[in-house]
Amino acid sequence: MTRALLDSVRAYRRGHAAKVLADFAELLALDNVTGDVPALHRNAAALAEAFTARGARMQVVALDGVAPVVVGRLGTDPARPTLGVYVHYDGQPVGTGDWRTPPFEPTLCTPDGRAIPFPANGDPIDDDWRIYARAAADDKAPFAALLTALDALHDAEARLAVNLVLCFEGEEESGSAHLRGYLQALRDQLRADAWLVCDGPVHHSGAPQIVLGVRGFTGFDLTVYGPLTEIHSGHYGNWAPNPALDLVRLLATCKDDAGTVTVDGFYDTTRPVTPADVAALQALPEVEPALLQRLGLAEAEIAGGRLTDQMMRPSFNLRGLSAGDVGAHARNAVPAHATASVDIRLAAGDEPDRMLRLVREHVARQGFHVLDREPTDQERRSHRRLARFTPTAGYPAVRVPADLPIVARLARAATEAAGREAVVMPTLGGSLPLHDLVDVLAAPTVILPIANADNNQHAANENLRVGQLWYGVDLWALLLTQPW
Amino acid sequence: MTRALLDSVRAYRRGHAAKVLADFAELLALDNVTGDVPALHRNAAALAEAFTARGARMQVVALDGVAPVVVGRLGTDPARPTLGVYVHYDGQPVGTGDWRTPPFEPTLCTPDGRAIPFPANGDPIDDDWRIYARAAADDKAPFAALLTALDALHDAEARLAVNLVLCFEGEEESGSAHLRGYLQALRDQLRADAWLVCDGPVHHSGAPQIVLGVRGFTGFDLTVYGPLTEIHSGHYGNWAPNPALDLVRLLATCKDDAGTVTVDGFYDTTRPVTPADVAALQALPEVEPALLQRLGLAEAEIAGGRLTDQMMRPSFNLRGLSAGDVGAHARNAVPAHATASVDIRLAAGDEPDRMLRLVREHVARQGFHVLDREPTDQERRSHRRLARFTPTAGYPAVRVPADLPIVARLARAATEAAGREAVVMPTLGGSLPLHDLVDVLAAPTVILPIANADNNQHAANENLRVGQLWYGVDLWALLLTQPW
């Protein structure tokens, strides 16, 4: 790609910025909570329509009662390499609290959090403005970037140097239970020389980032049972067992004061960190002091701990606790049950089923009779400590070699698009269903994030920094036109 | 009271049962969640009207923004003793879950839980039917019993042997913060030879019960802070401190495996159990096997523990836990904060403020910087472990001597009304603001419960067994006419 072409792409996106943001906001206004199949169908249809309008041949493929996968192709020149592009279009649940603006009413804000109207054509636009909405960063941003890049290249009458194969998933945020089946069924349509997984944030330092792997994922809910119904805490409290107290005493046995998970065997299968990994990790800029500042924390869980070191190990995160009520709604009663929800991030080498088995065995060793359903009355009467263990679907981690030629090419394009040296990250902290992609599609697979690191992904007030969208447009313009 | 008069009272309530239940249902349909001052005003007005209709002189006294107290007098004959009658008309919050029928749509059910229409005049009525509604047992049942007894005695043209002084509170379920002030202001109107506190359940065995004391009450919410906002559990989990995990590890230090509270000094001020207490406790029927069966429990918290022994000690009940979400709404994020809510029942001798101070000191000893407000950004950055301690208003326990003459009289009336030997209970497990009554009104004060023990008080599906209402009517008819 000539420098002139990149300049004309930039001129195009500056000239059409209002329209680009408006189109992006329209996509974000489509609610896309994972598991809401009718809503996800609406998102799939909108995406198919948008890429069809850019000349792609699109298809919405749906298993009954499951979010569809959207597949497509743009270009069929056998002389060009074919790049696979994976994006997911479902979002995390939005919860009940703490959103300053409704999650599906995309809102533009200044860096100090003031909501402002979306710009009109020709208005100046600040790269540090942010668009707030569920999925603004995770993971609808790549759609807006790729669509805009295609428009800009079309406007410049540029010739594409690659064919694209598209695969947009709608079930990533709930564990990708059907992705493997979809990929197997569509394998012939999805042949590509390499796959780019467009998801995740750039480096905390703001540097562009190429990511060679992801952690796997699993998790579980654990419900501990007390009396059949809530009972008065004066008449029965401290005589009847309290399931909330039993639960906290159980959870306290899962991790020690030093931040180490104390479930037997938890770290045994984790693939050891190699010298190459260590070199890549050590090359990464230090982010911890700035992160502590931004998150309002005095210290990491392990005092002085490096963020990237933690990503090479499996994690145990207590994502939720629920029993009775707190605050104004607290009732003076012994709760009938108490539930904890835990997510486990897996490092390369860990298997989801084995990790869940280890936790379940740990619960049993603490004196609990463990079930995978509600207890019967007979079971309640037979076991002083009774727990229900409900696993979350999961998948293993993957990590690709750092010396693949595509890694260097991507790093060069990212460096040029951002005007700043790209970093190469051995693994992302988050999880993606790369395992199924790598396994079924059998092509080199690398992750290419564009979102800002402080995007509040998975939480309230998710947002995308506008400048990240422009980075994505420029990066895609380079990837679509550079020689491979 | 002659046997003939009791027979005519019984004939009256049988003949008017449909009307009595309908009137009771109308009172229960008035929502009365503690703290909802406008709703509580509606309840107060209804009660004042009902007792005025029976000839009492009633007054609704309200501090600005506080639930009113309803006071009244029926009879002014200086030759008769004056009995004080305390009832509270506010109810516990109703929570969000698990009510089979709406809490303020009173529903009549058969013993197997089938909803049936309220009876028409003359229909047969089963004593084992139950009325489901918030406050059906705690504490609107005594109103229905006393009103019906007055109607029955009026119908029989019976002469009352006592004057009544009435005091109905609307803030009991949230800690009676203004009761003392109300009592002090109204002390002259509230002179009585003895006070009967009408609240709580009869004995678990079903026997009628006279109660000589109550536990005191206090409690607190404890919020532990993590990052400023929820953050992605993959990118930050197990690097950023998890406040839910910090909270469960903290709570686990508050009570040991043997059910003993491990907060330093927790049991130090509790008045020792006397030989007379022990004698009364030992005379109580064994209830534990039936209770375990009814509550669906294998064992008590302390294996083989006696319920009544626990009531003579202060308790530590984890009434609520909240962090992130569980189940389908769980997000793969590190929660920003986690909250526990605890209620503490006090035995005679314990002071609320001292107990809260002990707990707060315990939290600090576990390495937490403890605040009584939200932390500032500076405090977040300075303390790895940060907690907010929010106390609940409370009051001490009281216990009156077992040899008061009124105790024997009440026990005789209860035995006659129920046709079954009454038990004398040194203390109720629950809490009532008896402390303020005893302190300000300076008259012997005894508790006279009528509700069934399995009434789901403070929880979902609160209910009153219909036969308990009839017991209350008969008991009041005896108390209002027997020589004192």
PDB file of C-alpha atoms in Angstrom, chain B residues 23-132:
ATOM      1  CA  ASP B  23     -62.168  -8.273  58.277  1.00  0.00           C
ATOM      2  CA  PHE B  24     -58.755  -9.749  59.071  1.00  0.00           C
ATOM      3  CA  ALA B  25     -58.021 -10.148  55.338  1.00  0.00           C
ATOM      4  CA  GLU B  26     -58.958  -6.512  54.803  1.00  0.00           C
ATOM      5  CA  LEU B  27     -56.427  -5.446  57.446  1.00  0.00           C
ATOM      6  CA  LEU B  28     -53.750  -7.718  55.910  1.00  0.00           C
ATOM      7  CA  ALA B  29     -54.378  -6.295  52.433  1.00  0.00           C
ATOM      8  CA  LEU B  30     -53.001  -2.961  53.678  1.00  0.00           C
ATOM      9  CA  ASP B  31     -49.320  -3.154  52.755  1.00  0.00           C
ATOM     10  CA  ASN B  32     -47.235  -2.364  55.812  1.00  0.00           C
ATOM     11  CA  VAL B  33     -43.557  -2.749  54.955  1.00  0.00           C
ATOM     12  CA  THR B  34     -41.578  -1.152  57.736  1.00  0.00           C
ATOM     13  CA  GLY B  35     -40.205   2.247  56.747  1.00  0.00           C
ATOM     14  CA  ASP B  36     -42.951   2.957  54.187  1.00  0.00           C
ATOM     15  CA  VAL B  37     -44.434   5.820  56.196  1.00  0.00           C
ATOM     16  CA  PRO B  38     -47.397   6.657  53.913  1.00  0.00           C
ATOM     17  CA  ALA B  39     -48.476   2.987  53.877  1.00  0.00           C
ATOM     18  CA  LEU B  40     -48.080   2.758  57.643  1.00  0.00           C
ATOM     19  CA  HIS B  41     -50.285   5.836  58.108  1.00  0.00           C
ATOM     20  CA  ARG B  42     -53.025   3.956  56.258  1.00  0.00           C
ATOM     21  CA  ASN B  43     -52.654   1.006  58.632  1.00  0.00           C
ATOM     22  CA  ALA B  44     -52.705   3.272  61.673  1.00  0.00           C
ATOM     23  CA  ALA B  45     -55.900   4.971  60.504  1.00  0.00           C
ATOM     24  CA  ALA B  46     -57.604   1.612  59.926  1.00  0.00           C
ATOM     25  CA  LEU B  47     -56.696   0.395  63.415  1.00  0.00           C
ATOM     26  CA  ALA B  48     -57.814   3.603  65.069  1.00  0.00           C
ATOM     27  CA  GLU B  49     -61.132   3.322  63.256  1.00  0.00           C
ATOM     28  CA  ALA B  50     -61.611  -0.353  64.220  1.00  0.00           C
ATOM     29  CA  PHE B  51     -60.999   0.238  67.926  1.00  0.00           C
ATOM     30  CA  THR B  52     -63.046   3.445  67.937  1.00  0.00           C
ATOM     31  CA  ALA B  53     -65.938   1.388  66.581  1.00  0.00           C
ATOM     32  CA  ARG B  54     -65.595  -0.849  69.698  1.00  0.00           C
ATOM     33  CA  GLY B  55     -65.890   2.148  72.014  1.00  0.00           C
ATOM     34  CA  ALA B  56     -62.225   2.972  72.570  1.00  0.00           C
ATOM     35  CA  ARG B  57     -60.910   6.523  72.539  1.00  0.00           C
ATOM     36  CA  MET B  58     -58.122   6.388  69.923  1.00  0.00           C
ATOM     37  CA  GLN B  59     -55.398   8.799  68.844  1.00  0.00           C
ATOM     38  CA  VAL B  60     -52.869   8.576  65.991  1.00  0.00           C
ATOM     39  CA  VAL B  61     -49.681  10.340  67.066  1.00  0.00           C
ATOM     40  CA  ALA B  62     -47.059  10.960  64.384  1.00  0.00           C
ATOM     41  CA  LEU B  63     -43.640  12.503  64.389  1.00  0.00           C
ATOM     42  CA  ASP B  64     -42.859  14.082  61.037  1.00  0.00           C
ATOM     43  CA  GLY B  65     -41.665  11.468  58.514  1.00  0.00           C
ATOM     44  CA  VAL B  66     -41.945   8.624  61.036  1.00  0.00           C
ATOM     45  CA  ALA B  67     -44.545   5.859  61.249  1.00  0.00           C
ATOM     46  CA  PRO B  68     -47.182   6.913  63.793  1.00  0.00           C
ATOM     47  CA  VAL B  69     -47.944   5.277  67.103  1.00  0.00           C
ATOM     48  CA  VAL B  70     -51.625   4.555  67.724  1.00  0.00           C
ATOM     49  CA  VAL B  71     -52.659   4.937  71.379  1.00  0.00           C
ATOM     50  CA  GLY B  72     -56.033   4.449  72.996  1.00  0.00           C
ATOM     51  CA  ARG B  73     -58.072   3.670  76.058  1.00  0.00           C
ATOM     52  CA  LEU B  74     -61.133   1.514  76.630  1.00  0.00           C
ATOM     53  CA  GLY B  75     -62.708   1.907  80.080  1.00  0.00           C
ATOM     54  CA  THR B  76     -61.761   4.330  82.834  1.00  0.00           C
ATOM     55  CA  ASP B  77     -63.139   2.624  85.935  1.00  0.00           C
ATOM     56  CA  PRO B  78     -60.596   3.354  88.696  1.00  0.00           C
ATOM     57  CA  ALA B  79     -61.833   0.293  90.575  1.00  0.00           C
ATOM     58  CA  ARG B  80     -60.584  -1.999  87.812  1.00  0.00           C
ATOM     59  CA  PRO B  81     -56.966  -2.827  87.017  1.00  0.00           C
ATOM     60  CA  THR B  82     -55.621  -1.352  83.803  1.00  0.00           C
ATOM     61  CA  LEU B  83     -53.925  -3.654  81.307  1.00  0.00           C
ATOM     62  CA  GLY B  84     -51.569  -2.212  78.686  1.00  0.00           C
ATOM     63  CA  VAL B  85     -51.685  -3.880  75.259  1.00  0.00           C
ATOM     64  CA  TYR B  86     -48.742  -3.450  72.891  1.00  0.00           C
ATOM     65  CA  VAL B  87     -48.951  -4.697  69.271  1.00  0.00           C
ATOM     66  CA  HIS B  88     -46.890  -3.575  66.255  1.00  0.00           C
ATOM     67  CA  TYR B  89     -48.565  -3.030  62.924  1.00  0.00           C
ATOM     68  CA  ASP B  90     -45.549  -2.746  60.584  1.00  0.00           C
ATOM     69  CA  GLY B  91     -44.211  -5.827  58.772  1.00  0.00           C
ATOM     70  CA  GLN B  92     -40.857  -7.029  57.446  1.00  0.00           C
ATOM     71  CA  PRO B  93     -39.871  -6.237  53.835  1.00  0.00           C
ATOM     72  CA  VAL B  94     -41.255  -8.801  51.417  1.00  0.00           C
ATOM     73  CA  GLY B  95     -38.141  -9.405  49.286  1.00  0.00           C
ATOM     74  CA  THR B  96     -38.302 -10.400  45.668  1.00  0.00           C
ATOM     75  CA  GLY B  97     -38.605 -14.160  45.640  1.00  0.00           C
ATOM     76  CA  ASP B  98     -40.446 -17.240  46.662  1.00  0.00           C
ATOM     77  CA  TRP B  99     -43.895 -15.935  47.705  1.00  0.00           C
ATOM     78  CA  ARG B 100     -46.417 -18.440  46.339  1.00  0.00           C
ATOM     79  CA  THR B 101     -49.152 -15.793  46.632  1.00  0.00           C
ATOM     80  CA  PRO B 102     -48.648 -12.012  46.678  1.00  0.00           C
ATOM     81  CA  PRO B 103     -47.781 -10.870  50.230  1.00  0.00           C
ATOM     82  CA  PHE B 104     -50.546  -8.279  50.350  1.00  0.00           C
ATOM     83  CA  GLU B 105     -53.271 -10.396  48.757  1.00  0.00           C
ATOM     84  CA  PRO B 106     -54.296 -12.484  51.778  1.00  0.00           C
ATOM     85  CA  THR B 107     -54.947 -16.050  50.671  1.00  0.00           C
ATOM     86  CA  LEU B 108     -56.623 -18.865  52.552  1.00  0.00           C
ATOM     87  CA  CYS B 109     -55.030 -22.296  52.045  1.00  0.00           C
ATOM     88  CA  THR B 110     -55.727 -25.847  53.131  1.00  0.00           C
ATOM     89  CA  PRO B 111     -53.009 -27.651  55.119  1.00  0.00           C
ATOM     90  CA  ASP B 112     -51.628 -29.101  51.853  1.00  0.00           C
ATOM     91  CA  GLY B 113     -51.150 -25.577  50.469  1.00  0.00           C
ATOM     92  CA  ARG B 114     -54.154 -25.434  48.120  1.00  0.00           C
ATOM     93  CA  ALA B 115     -55.632 -21.920  47.859  1.00  0.00           C
ATOM     94  CA  ILE B 116     -59.368 -21.828  48.577  1.00  0.00           C
ATOM     95  CA  PRO B 117     -61.911 -19.002  48.582  1.00  0.00           C
ATOM     96  CA  PHE B 118     -62.600 -17.253  51.862  1.00  0.00           C
ATOM     97  CA  PRO B 119     -65.701 -18.905  53.392  1.00  0.00           C
ATOM     98  CA  ALA B 120     -69.202 -17.510  53.164  1.00  0.00           C
ATOM     99  CA  ASN B 121     -71.355 -17.127  56.250  1.00  0.00           C
ATOM    100  CA  GLY B 122     -72.122 -20.497  57.819  1.00  0.00           C
ATOM    101  CA  ASP B 123     -69.526 -22.469  55.826  1.00  0.00           C
ATOM    102  CA  PRO B 124     -67.513 -24.966  57.905  1.00  0.00           C
ATOM    103  CA  ILE B 125     -63.997 -23.687  58.703  1.00  0.00           C
ATOM    104  CA  ASP B 126     -61.021 -25.904  59.466  1.00  0.00           C
ATOM    105  CA  ASP B 127     -58.746 -24.765  62.324  1.00  0.00           C
ATOM    106  CA  ASP B 128     -55.774 -26.012  60.295  1.00  0.00           C
ATOM    107  CA  TRP B 129     -56.412 -23.725  57.332  1.00  0.00           C
ATOM    108  CA  ARG B 130     -53.921 -20.915  57.082  1.00  0.00           C
ATOM    109  CA  ILE B 131     -54.082 -17.308  55.992  1.00  0.00           C
ATOM    110  CA  TYR B 132     -51.022 -16.342  53.948  1.00  0.00           C
TER     111      TYR B 132
END
